[in-house]
PDB file of C-alpha atoms in Angstrom:
ATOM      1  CA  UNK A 651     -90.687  43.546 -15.708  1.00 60.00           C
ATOM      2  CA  UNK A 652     -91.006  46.137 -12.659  1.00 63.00           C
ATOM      3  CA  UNK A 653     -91.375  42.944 -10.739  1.00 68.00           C
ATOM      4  CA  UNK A 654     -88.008  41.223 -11.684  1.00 68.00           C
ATOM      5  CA  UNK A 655     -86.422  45.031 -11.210  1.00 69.00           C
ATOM      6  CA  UNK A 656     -87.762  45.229  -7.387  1.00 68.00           C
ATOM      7  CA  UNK A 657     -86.167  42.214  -6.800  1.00 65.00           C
ATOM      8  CA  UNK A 658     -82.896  42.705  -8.189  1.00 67.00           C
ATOM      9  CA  UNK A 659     -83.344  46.084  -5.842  1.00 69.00           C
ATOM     10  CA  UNK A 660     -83.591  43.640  -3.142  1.00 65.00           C
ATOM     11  CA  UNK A 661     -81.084  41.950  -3.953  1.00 67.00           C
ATOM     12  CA  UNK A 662     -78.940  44.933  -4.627  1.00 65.00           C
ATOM     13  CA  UNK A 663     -79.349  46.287  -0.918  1.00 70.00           C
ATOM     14  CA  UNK A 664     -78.875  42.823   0.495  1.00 66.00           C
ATOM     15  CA  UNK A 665     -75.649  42.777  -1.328  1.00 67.00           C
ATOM     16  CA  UNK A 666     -74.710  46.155   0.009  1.00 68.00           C
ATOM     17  CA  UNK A 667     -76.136  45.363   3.662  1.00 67.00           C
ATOM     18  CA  UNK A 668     -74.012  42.433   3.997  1.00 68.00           C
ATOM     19  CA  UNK A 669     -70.638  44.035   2.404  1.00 68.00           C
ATOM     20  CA  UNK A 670     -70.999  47.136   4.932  1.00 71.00           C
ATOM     21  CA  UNK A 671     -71.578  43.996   7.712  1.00 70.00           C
ATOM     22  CA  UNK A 672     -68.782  43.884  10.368  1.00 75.00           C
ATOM     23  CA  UNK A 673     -69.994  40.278  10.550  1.00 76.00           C
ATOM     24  CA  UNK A 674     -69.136  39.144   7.402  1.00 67.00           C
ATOM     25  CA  UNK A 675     -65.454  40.564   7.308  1.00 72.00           C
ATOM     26  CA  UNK A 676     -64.783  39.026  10.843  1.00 77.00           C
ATOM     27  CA  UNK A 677     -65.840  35.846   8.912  1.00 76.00           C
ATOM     28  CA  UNK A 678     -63.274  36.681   5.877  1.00 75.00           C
ATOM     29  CA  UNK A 679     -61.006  37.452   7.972  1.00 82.00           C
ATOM     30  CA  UNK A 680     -61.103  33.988  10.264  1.00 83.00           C
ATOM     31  CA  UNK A 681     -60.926  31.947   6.895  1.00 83.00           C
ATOM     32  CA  UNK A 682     -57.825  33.848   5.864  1.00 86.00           C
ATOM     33  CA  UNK A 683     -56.463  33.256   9.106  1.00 83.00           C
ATOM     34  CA  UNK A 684     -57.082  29.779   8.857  1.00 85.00           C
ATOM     35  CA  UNK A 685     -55.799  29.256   5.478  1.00 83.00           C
ATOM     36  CA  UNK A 686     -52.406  30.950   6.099  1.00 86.00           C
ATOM     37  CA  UNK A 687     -51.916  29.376   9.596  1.00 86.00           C
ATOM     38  CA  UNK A 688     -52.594  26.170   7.547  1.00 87.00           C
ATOM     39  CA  UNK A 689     -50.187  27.100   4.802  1.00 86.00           C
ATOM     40  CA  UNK A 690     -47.571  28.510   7.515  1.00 84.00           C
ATOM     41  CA  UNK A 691     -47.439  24.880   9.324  1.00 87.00           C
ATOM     42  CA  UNK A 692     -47.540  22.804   6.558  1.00 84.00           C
ATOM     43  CA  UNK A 693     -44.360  25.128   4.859  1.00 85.00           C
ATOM     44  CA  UNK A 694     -42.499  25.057   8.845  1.00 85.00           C
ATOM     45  CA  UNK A 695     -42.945  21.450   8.461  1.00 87.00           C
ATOM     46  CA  UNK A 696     -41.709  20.830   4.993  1.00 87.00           C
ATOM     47  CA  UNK A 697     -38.464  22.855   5.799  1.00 84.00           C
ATOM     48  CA  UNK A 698     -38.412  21.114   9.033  1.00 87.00           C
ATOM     49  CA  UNK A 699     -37.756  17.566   7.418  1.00 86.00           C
ATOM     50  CA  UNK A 700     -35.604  19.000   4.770  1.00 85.00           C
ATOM     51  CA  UNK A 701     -33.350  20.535   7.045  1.00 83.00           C
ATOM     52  CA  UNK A 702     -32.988  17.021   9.041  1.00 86.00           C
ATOM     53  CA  UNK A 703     -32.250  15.418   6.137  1.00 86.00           C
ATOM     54  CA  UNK A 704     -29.686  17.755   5.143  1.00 85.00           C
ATOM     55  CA  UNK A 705     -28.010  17.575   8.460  1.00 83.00           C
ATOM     56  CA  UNK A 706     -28.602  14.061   8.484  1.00 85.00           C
ATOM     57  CA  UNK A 707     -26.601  14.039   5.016  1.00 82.00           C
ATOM     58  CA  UNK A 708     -23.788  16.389   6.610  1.00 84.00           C
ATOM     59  CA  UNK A 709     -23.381  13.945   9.759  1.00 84.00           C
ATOM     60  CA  UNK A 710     -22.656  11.305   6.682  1.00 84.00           C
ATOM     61  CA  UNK A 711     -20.162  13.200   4.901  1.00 84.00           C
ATOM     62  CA  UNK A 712     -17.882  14.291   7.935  1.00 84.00           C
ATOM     63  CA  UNK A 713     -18.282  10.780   9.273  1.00 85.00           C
ATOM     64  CA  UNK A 714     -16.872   9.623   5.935  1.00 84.00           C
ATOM     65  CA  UNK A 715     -13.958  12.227   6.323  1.00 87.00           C
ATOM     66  CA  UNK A 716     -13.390  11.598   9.623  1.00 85.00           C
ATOM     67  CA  UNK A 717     -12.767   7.884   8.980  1.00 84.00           C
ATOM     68  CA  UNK A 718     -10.808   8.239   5.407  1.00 83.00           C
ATOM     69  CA  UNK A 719      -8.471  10.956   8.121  1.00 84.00           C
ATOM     70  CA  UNK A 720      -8.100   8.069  10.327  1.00 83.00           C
ATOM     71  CA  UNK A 721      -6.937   5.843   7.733  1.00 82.00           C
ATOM     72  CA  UNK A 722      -4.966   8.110   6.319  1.00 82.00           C
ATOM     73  CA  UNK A 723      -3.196   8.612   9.929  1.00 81.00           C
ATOM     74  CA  UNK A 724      -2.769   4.817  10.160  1.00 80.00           C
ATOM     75  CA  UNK A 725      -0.776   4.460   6.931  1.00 78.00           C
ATOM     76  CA  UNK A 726       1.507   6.987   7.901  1.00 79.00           C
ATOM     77  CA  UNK A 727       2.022   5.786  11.233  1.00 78.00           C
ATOM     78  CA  UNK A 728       2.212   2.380   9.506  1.00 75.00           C
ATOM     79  CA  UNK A 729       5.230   4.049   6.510  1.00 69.00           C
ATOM     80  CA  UNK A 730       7.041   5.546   9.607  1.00 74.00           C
ATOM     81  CA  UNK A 731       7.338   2.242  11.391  1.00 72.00           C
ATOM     82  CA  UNK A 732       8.622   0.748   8.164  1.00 65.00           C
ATOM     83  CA  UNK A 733      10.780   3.293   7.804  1.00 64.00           C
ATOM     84  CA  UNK A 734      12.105   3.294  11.345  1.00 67.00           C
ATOM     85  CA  UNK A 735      12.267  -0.466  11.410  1.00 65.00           C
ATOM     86  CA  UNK A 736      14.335   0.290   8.045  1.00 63.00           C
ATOM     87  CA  UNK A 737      11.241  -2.333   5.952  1.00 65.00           C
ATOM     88  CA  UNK A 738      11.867  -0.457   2.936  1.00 68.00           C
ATOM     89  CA  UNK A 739      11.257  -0.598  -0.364  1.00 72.00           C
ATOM     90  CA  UNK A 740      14.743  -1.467  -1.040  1.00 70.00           C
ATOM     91  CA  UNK A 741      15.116  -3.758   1.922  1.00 72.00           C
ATOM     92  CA  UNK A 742      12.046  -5.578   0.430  1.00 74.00           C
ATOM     93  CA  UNK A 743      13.985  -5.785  -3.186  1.00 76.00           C
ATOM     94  CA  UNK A 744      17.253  -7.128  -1.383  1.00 74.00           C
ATOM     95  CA  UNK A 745      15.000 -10.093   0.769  1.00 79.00           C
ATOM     96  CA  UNK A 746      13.520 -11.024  -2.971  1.00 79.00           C
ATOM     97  CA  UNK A 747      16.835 -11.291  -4.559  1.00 75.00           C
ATOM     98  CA  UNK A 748      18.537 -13.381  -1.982  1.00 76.00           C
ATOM     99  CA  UNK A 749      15.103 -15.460  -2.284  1.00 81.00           C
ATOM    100  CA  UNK A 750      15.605 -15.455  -5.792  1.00 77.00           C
ATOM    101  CA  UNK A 751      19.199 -16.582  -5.204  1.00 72.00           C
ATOM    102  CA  UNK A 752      17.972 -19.648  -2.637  1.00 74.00           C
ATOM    103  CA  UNK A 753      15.763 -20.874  -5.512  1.00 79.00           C
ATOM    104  CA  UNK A 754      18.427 -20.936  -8.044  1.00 71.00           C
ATOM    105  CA  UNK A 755      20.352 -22.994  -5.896  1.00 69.00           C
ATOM    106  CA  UNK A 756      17.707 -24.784  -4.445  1.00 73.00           C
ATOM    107  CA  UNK A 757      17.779 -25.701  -8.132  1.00 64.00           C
ATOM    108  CA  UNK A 758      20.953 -26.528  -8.864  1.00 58.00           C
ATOM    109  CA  UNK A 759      20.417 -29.174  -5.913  1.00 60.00           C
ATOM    110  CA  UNK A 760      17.198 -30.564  -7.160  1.00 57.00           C
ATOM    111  CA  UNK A 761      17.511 -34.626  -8.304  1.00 44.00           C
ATOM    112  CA  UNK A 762      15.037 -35.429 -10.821  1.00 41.00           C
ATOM    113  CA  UNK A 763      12.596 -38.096  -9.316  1.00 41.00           C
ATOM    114  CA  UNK A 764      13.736 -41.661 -10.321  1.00 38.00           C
ATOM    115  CA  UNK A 765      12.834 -45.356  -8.798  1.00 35.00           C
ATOM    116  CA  UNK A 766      15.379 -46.862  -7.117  1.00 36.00           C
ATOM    117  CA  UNK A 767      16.114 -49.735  -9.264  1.00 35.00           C
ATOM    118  CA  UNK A 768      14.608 -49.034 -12.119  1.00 40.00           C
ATOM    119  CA  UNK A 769      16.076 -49.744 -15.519  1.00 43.00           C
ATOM    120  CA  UNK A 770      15.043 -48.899 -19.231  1.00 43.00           C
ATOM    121  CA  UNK A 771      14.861 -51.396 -21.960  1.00 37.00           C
ATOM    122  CA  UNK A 772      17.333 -49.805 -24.457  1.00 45.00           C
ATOM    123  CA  UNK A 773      19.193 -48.518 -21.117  1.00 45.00           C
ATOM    124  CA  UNK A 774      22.468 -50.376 -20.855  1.00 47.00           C
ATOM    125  CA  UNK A 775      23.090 -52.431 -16.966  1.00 45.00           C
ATOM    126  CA  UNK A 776      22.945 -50.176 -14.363  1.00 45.00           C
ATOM    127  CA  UNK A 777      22.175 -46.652 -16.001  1.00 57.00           C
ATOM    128  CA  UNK A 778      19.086 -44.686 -14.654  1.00 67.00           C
ATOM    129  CA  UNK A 779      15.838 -44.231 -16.520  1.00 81.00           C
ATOM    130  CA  UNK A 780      15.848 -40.837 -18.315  1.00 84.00           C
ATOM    131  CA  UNK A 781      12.660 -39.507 -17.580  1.00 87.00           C
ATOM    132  CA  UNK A 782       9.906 -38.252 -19.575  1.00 87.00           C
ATOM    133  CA  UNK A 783      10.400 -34.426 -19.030  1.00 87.00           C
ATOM    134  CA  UNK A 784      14.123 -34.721 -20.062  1.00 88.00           C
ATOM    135  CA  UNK A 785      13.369 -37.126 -23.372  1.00 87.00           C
ATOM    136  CA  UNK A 786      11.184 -33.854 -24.479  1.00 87.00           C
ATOM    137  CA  UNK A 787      13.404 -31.409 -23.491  1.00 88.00           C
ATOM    138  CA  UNK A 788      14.957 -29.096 -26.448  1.00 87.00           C
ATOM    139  CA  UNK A 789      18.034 -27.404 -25.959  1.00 88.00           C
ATOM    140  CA  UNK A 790      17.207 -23.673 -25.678  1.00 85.00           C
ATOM    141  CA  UNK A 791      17.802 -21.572 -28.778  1.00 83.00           C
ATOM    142  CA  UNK A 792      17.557 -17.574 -29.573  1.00 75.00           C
ATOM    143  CA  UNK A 793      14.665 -15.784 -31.043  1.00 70.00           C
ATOM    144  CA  UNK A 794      13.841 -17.269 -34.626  1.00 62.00           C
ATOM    145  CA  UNK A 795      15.392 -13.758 -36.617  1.00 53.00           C
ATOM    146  CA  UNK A 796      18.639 -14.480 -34.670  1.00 56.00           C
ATOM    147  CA  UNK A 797      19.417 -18.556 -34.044  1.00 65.00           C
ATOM    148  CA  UNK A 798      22.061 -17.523 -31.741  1.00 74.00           C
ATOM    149  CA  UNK A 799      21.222 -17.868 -27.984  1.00 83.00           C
ATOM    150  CA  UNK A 800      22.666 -15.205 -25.851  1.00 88.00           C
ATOM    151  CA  UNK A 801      25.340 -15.763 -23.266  1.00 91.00           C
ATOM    152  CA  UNK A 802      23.373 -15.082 -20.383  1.00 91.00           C
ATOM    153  CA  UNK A 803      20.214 -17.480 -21.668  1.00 91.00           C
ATOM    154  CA  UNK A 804      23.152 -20.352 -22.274  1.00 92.00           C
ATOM    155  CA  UNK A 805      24.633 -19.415 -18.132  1.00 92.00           C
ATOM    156  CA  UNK A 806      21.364 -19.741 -17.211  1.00 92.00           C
ATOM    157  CA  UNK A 807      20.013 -22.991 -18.415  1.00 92.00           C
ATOM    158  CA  UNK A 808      23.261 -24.486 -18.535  1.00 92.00           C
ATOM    159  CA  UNK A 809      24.082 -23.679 -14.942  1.00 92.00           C
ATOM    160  CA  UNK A 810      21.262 -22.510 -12.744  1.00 91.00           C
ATOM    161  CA  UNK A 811      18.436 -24.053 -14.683  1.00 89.00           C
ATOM    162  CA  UNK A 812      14.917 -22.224 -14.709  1.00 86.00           C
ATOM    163  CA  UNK A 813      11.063 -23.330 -15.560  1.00 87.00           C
ATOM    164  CA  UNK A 814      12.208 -24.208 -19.136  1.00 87.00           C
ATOM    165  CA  UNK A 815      14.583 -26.911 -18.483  1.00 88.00           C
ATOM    166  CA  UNK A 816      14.004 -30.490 -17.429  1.00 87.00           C
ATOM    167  CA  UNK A 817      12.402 -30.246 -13.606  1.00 84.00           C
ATOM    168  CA  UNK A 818      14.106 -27.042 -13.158  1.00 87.00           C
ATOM    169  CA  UNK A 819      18.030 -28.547 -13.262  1.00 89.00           C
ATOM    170  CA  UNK A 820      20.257 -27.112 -14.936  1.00 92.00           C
ATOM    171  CA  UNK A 821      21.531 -28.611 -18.247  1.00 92.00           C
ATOM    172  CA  UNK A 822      24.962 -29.712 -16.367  1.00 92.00           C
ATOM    173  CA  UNK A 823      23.003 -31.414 -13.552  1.00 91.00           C
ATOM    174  CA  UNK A 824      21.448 -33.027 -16.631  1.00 91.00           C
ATOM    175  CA  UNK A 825      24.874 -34.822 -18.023  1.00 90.00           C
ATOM    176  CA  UNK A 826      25.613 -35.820 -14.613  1.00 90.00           C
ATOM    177  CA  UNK A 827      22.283 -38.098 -13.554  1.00 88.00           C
ATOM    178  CA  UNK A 828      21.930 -39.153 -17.709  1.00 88.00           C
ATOM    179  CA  UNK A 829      24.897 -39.252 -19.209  1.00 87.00           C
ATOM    180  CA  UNK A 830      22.867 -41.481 -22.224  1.00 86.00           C
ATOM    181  CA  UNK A 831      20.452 -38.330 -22.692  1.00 86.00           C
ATOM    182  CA  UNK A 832      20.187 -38.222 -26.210  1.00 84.00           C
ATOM    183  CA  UNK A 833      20.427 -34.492 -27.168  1.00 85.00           C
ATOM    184  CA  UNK A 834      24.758 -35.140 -26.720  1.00 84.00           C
ATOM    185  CA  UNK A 835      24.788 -36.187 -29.845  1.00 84.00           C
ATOM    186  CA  UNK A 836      23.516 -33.444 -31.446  1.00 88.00           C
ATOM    187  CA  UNK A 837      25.947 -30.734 -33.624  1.00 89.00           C
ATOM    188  CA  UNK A 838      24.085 -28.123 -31.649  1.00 88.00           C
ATOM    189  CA  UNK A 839      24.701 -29.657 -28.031  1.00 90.00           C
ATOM    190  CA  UNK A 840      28.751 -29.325 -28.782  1.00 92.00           C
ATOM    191  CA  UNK A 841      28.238 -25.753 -29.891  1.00 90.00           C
ATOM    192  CA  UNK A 842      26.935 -25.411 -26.518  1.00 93.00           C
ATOM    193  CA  UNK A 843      29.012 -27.124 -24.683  1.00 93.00           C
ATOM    194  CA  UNK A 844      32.397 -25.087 -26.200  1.00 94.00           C
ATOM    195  CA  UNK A 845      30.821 -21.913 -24.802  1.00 94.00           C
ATOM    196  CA  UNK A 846      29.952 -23.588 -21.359  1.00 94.00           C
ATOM    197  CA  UNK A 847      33.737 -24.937 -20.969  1.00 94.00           C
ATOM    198  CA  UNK A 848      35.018 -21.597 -21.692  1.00 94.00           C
ATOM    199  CA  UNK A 849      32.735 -20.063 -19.119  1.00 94.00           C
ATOM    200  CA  UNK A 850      34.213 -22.732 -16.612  1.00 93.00           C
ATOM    201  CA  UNK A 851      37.410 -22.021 -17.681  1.00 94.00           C
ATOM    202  CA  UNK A 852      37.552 -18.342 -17.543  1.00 93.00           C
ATOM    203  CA  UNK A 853      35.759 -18.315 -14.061  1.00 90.00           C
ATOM    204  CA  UNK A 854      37.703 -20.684 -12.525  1.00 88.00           C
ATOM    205  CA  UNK A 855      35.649 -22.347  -9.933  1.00 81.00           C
ATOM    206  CA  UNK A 856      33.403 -19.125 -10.414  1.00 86.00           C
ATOM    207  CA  UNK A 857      31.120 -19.652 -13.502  1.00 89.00           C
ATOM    208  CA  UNK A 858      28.823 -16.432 -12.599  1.00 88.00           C
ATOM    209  CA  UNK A 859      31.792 -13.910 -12.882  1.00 88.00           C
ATOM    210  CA  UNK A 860      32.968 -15.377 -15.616  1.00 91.00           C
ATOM    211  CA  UNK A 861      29.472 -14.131 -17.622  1.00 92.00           C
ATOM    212  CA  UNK A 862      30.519 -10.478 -17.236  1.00 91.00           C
ATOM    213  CA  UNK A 863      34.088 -11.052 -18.889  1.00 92.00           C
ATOM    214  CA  UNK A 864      32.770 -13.196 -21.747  1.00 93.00           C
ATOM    215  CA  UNK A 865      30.596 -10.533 -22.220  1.00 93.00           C
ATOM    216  CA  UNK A 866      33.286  -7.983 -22.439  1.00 92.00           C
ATOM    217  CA  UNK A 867      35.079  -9.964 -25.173  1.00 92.00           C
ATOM    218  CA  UNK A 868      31.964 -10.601 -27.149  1.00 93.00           C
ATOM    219  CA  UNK A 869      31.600  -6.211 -26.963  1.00 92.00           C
ATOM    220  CA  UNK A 870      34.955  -5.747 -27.575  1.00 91.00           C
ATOM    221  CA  UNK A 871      35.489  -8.299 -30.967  1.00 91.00           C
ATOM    222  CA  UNK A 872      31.806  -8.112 -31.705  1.00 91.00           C
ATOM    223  CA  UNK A 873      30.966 -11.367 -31.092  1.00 90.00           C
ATOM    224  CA  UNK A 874      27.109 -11.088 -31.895  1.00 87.00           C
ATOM    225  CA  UNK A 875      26.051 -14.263 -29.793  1.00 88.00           C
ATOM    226  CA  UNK A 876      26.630 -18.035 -28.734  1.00 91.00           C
ATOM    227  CA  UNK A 877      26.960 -19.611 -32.355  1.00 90.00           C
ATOM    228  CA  UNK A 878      29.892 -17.590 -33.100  1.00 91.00           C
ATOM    229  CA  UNK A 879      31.481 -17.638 -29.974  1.00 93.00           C
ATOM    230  CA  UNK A 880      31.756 -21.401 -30.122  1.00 93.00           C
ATOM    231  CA  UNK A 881      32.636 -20.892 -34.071  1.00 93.00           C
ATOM    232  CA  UNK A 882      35.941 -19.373 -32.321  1.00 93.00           C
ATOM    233  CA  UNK A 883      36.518 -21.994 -29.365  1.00 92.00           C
ATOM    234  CA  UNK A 884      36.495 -24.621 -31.750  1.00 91.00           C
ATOM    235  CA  UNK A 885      39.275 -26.402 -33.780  1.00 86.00           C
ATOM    236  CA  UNK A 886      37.580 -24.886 -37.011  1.00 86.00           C
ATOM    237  CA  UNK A 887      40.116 -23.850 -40.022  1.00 84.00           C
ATOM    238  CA  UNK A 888      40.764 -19.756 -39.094  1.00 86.00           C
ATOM    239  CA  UNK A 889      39.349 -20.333 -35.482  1.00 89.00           C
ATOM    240  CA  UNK A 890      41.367 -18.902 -32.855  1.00 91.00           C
ATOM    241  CA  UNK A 891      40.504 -21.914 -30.481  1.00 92.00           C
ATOM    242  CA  UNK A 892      39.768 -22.063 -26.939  1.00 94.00           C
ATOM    243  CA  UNK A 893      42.987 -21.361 -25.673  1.00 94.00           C
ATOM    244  CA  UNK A 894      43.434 -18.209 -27.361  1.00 94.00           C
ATOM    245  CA  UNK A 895      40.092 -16.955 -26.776  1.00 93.00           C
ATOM    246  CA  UNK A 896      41.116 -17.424 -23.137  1.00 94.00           C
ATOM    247  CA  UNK A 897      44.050 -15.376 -23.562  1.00 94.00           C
ATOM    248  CA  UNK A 898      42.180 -12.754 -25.361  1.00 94.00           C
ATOM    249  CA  UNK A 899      39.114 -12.808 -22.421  1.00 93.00           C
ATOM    250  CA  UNK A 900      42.029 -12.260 -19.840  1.00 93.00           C
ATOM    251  CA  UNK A 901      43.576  -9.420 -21.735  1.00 92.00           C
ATOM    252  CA  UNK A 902      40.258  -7.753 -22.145  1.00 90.00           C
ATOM    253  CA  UNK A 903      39.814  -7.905 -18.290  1.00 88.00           C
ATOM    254  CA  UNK A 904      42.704  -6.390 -17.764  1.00 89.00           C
ATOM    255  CA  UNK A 905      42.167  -3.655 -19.879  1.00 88.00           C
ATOM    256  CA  UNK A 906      38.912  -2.547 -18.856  1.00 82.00           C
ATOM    257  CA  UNK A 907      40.642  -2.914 -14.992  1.00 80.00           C
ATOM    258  CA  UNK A 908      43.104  -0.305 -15.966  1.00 77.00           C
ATOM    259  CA  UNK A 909      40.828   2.151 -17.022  1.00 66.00           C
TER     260      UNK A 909
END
């Protein structure tokens, strides 16, 4: 027992000895040193690389500004020059309405595609073919709550022709290269064809103008659409006839003219 006492004595002062030791705090000391310079480089280094990056990122961003400024710069530059040059929106809408006009009569000139020569079996001597595309062709009709086609469809296949009607001609080409074309015959075709003639007749050479007066007559007697516009051109019990409905267009014309 005294002998395990004497040596944690030992011990004891050995403790204290080296604690009081200069030595062994210069030693501390070093190793803390060491550790924080350690620490200290390793944290310099860390907010080394995340500062480049962060530049690095910055660089990126006013790169991407500086280019979406420059394009930016070249579309007004590019808007002026239009402007200047007077390329404008509504000189673009003007080009695409005379375009518009070339192809309708681009149209109106179009021959349908037939062999020189060629004859049909039912065809009588020396009458053309009618081709395929105008044997299926219906004659256009309104929307299916209202049979009545409007005056401006009828103009428009009857005179121009558009992607509905047989190669793109118009339903008067249509008589002229087949006058055999089946659909003549037809109750509907006459109905028509009475709203066509009065559209020649009114215009006078100029079918398009014609569309606007028409029109002014249908508002004016309430004429609700093709059906019963030709119901009043014809020689129907009560009808007016053509002739009158002429007279009446005219008169309308003149009215609105005065106002």
């Amino acid at each position: 027992m005294d002998d395990k006492l004497e040596d944690l004595q030992k011990l004891f002062s050995g403790l204290q000895q080296s604690v009081e030791s200069e030595e062994l705090w210069k030693g501390v000391e070093a190793s803390i040193d060491s550790a924080m310079a350690q620490y200290k480089a390793h944290l310099l280094a860390r907010l080394r690389k995340e500062l480049q990056q962060f530049v690095g990122h910055c660089e990126m961003r006013l790169e991407a500004i500086r280019l979406r400024q420059s394009a930016t710069k070249n579309m007004l530059a590019l808007a002026q020059s239009d402007v200047d040059s007077g390329d404008t929106i509504e000189s673009k809408t003007r080009e695409l309405r005379i375009l518009k006009e070339r192809l309708a009569l681009l149209r109106r000139q179009y021959r349908a595609r037939v062999k020189l020569g060629t004859r049909s079996a039912n065809s009588p001597k020396g009458k053309k073919e009618i081709p395929e595309s105008v044997r299926r062709y219906r004659l256009p009709r309104g929307p299916r709550q209202n049979k009545s086609l409007s005056l401006r469809e009828l103009y428009e296949a009857w005179f121009v022709g558009n992607e509905r009607t047989p190669d793109g001609m118009p339903i008067a080409r249509v008589l002229q290269e087949y006058p055999n074309w089946s659909s003549t015959e037809t109750t509907y075709f006459n109905r028509l064809k009475r709203v066509a003639q009065l559209l020649q007749t009114v215009g006078e050479g100029d079918v398009a103008s014609a569309v606007d007066k028409v029109e002014a007559y249908m508002q004016e007697y309430k004429v609700p659409g093709v059906n019963a516009l030709s119901d009043q051109c014809s020689k129907q019990k009560d009808a007016p006839g053509m002739e009158e409905v002429v007279r009446r267009v005219q008169e309308c014309v003149a009215r609105r003219e005065l106002k």
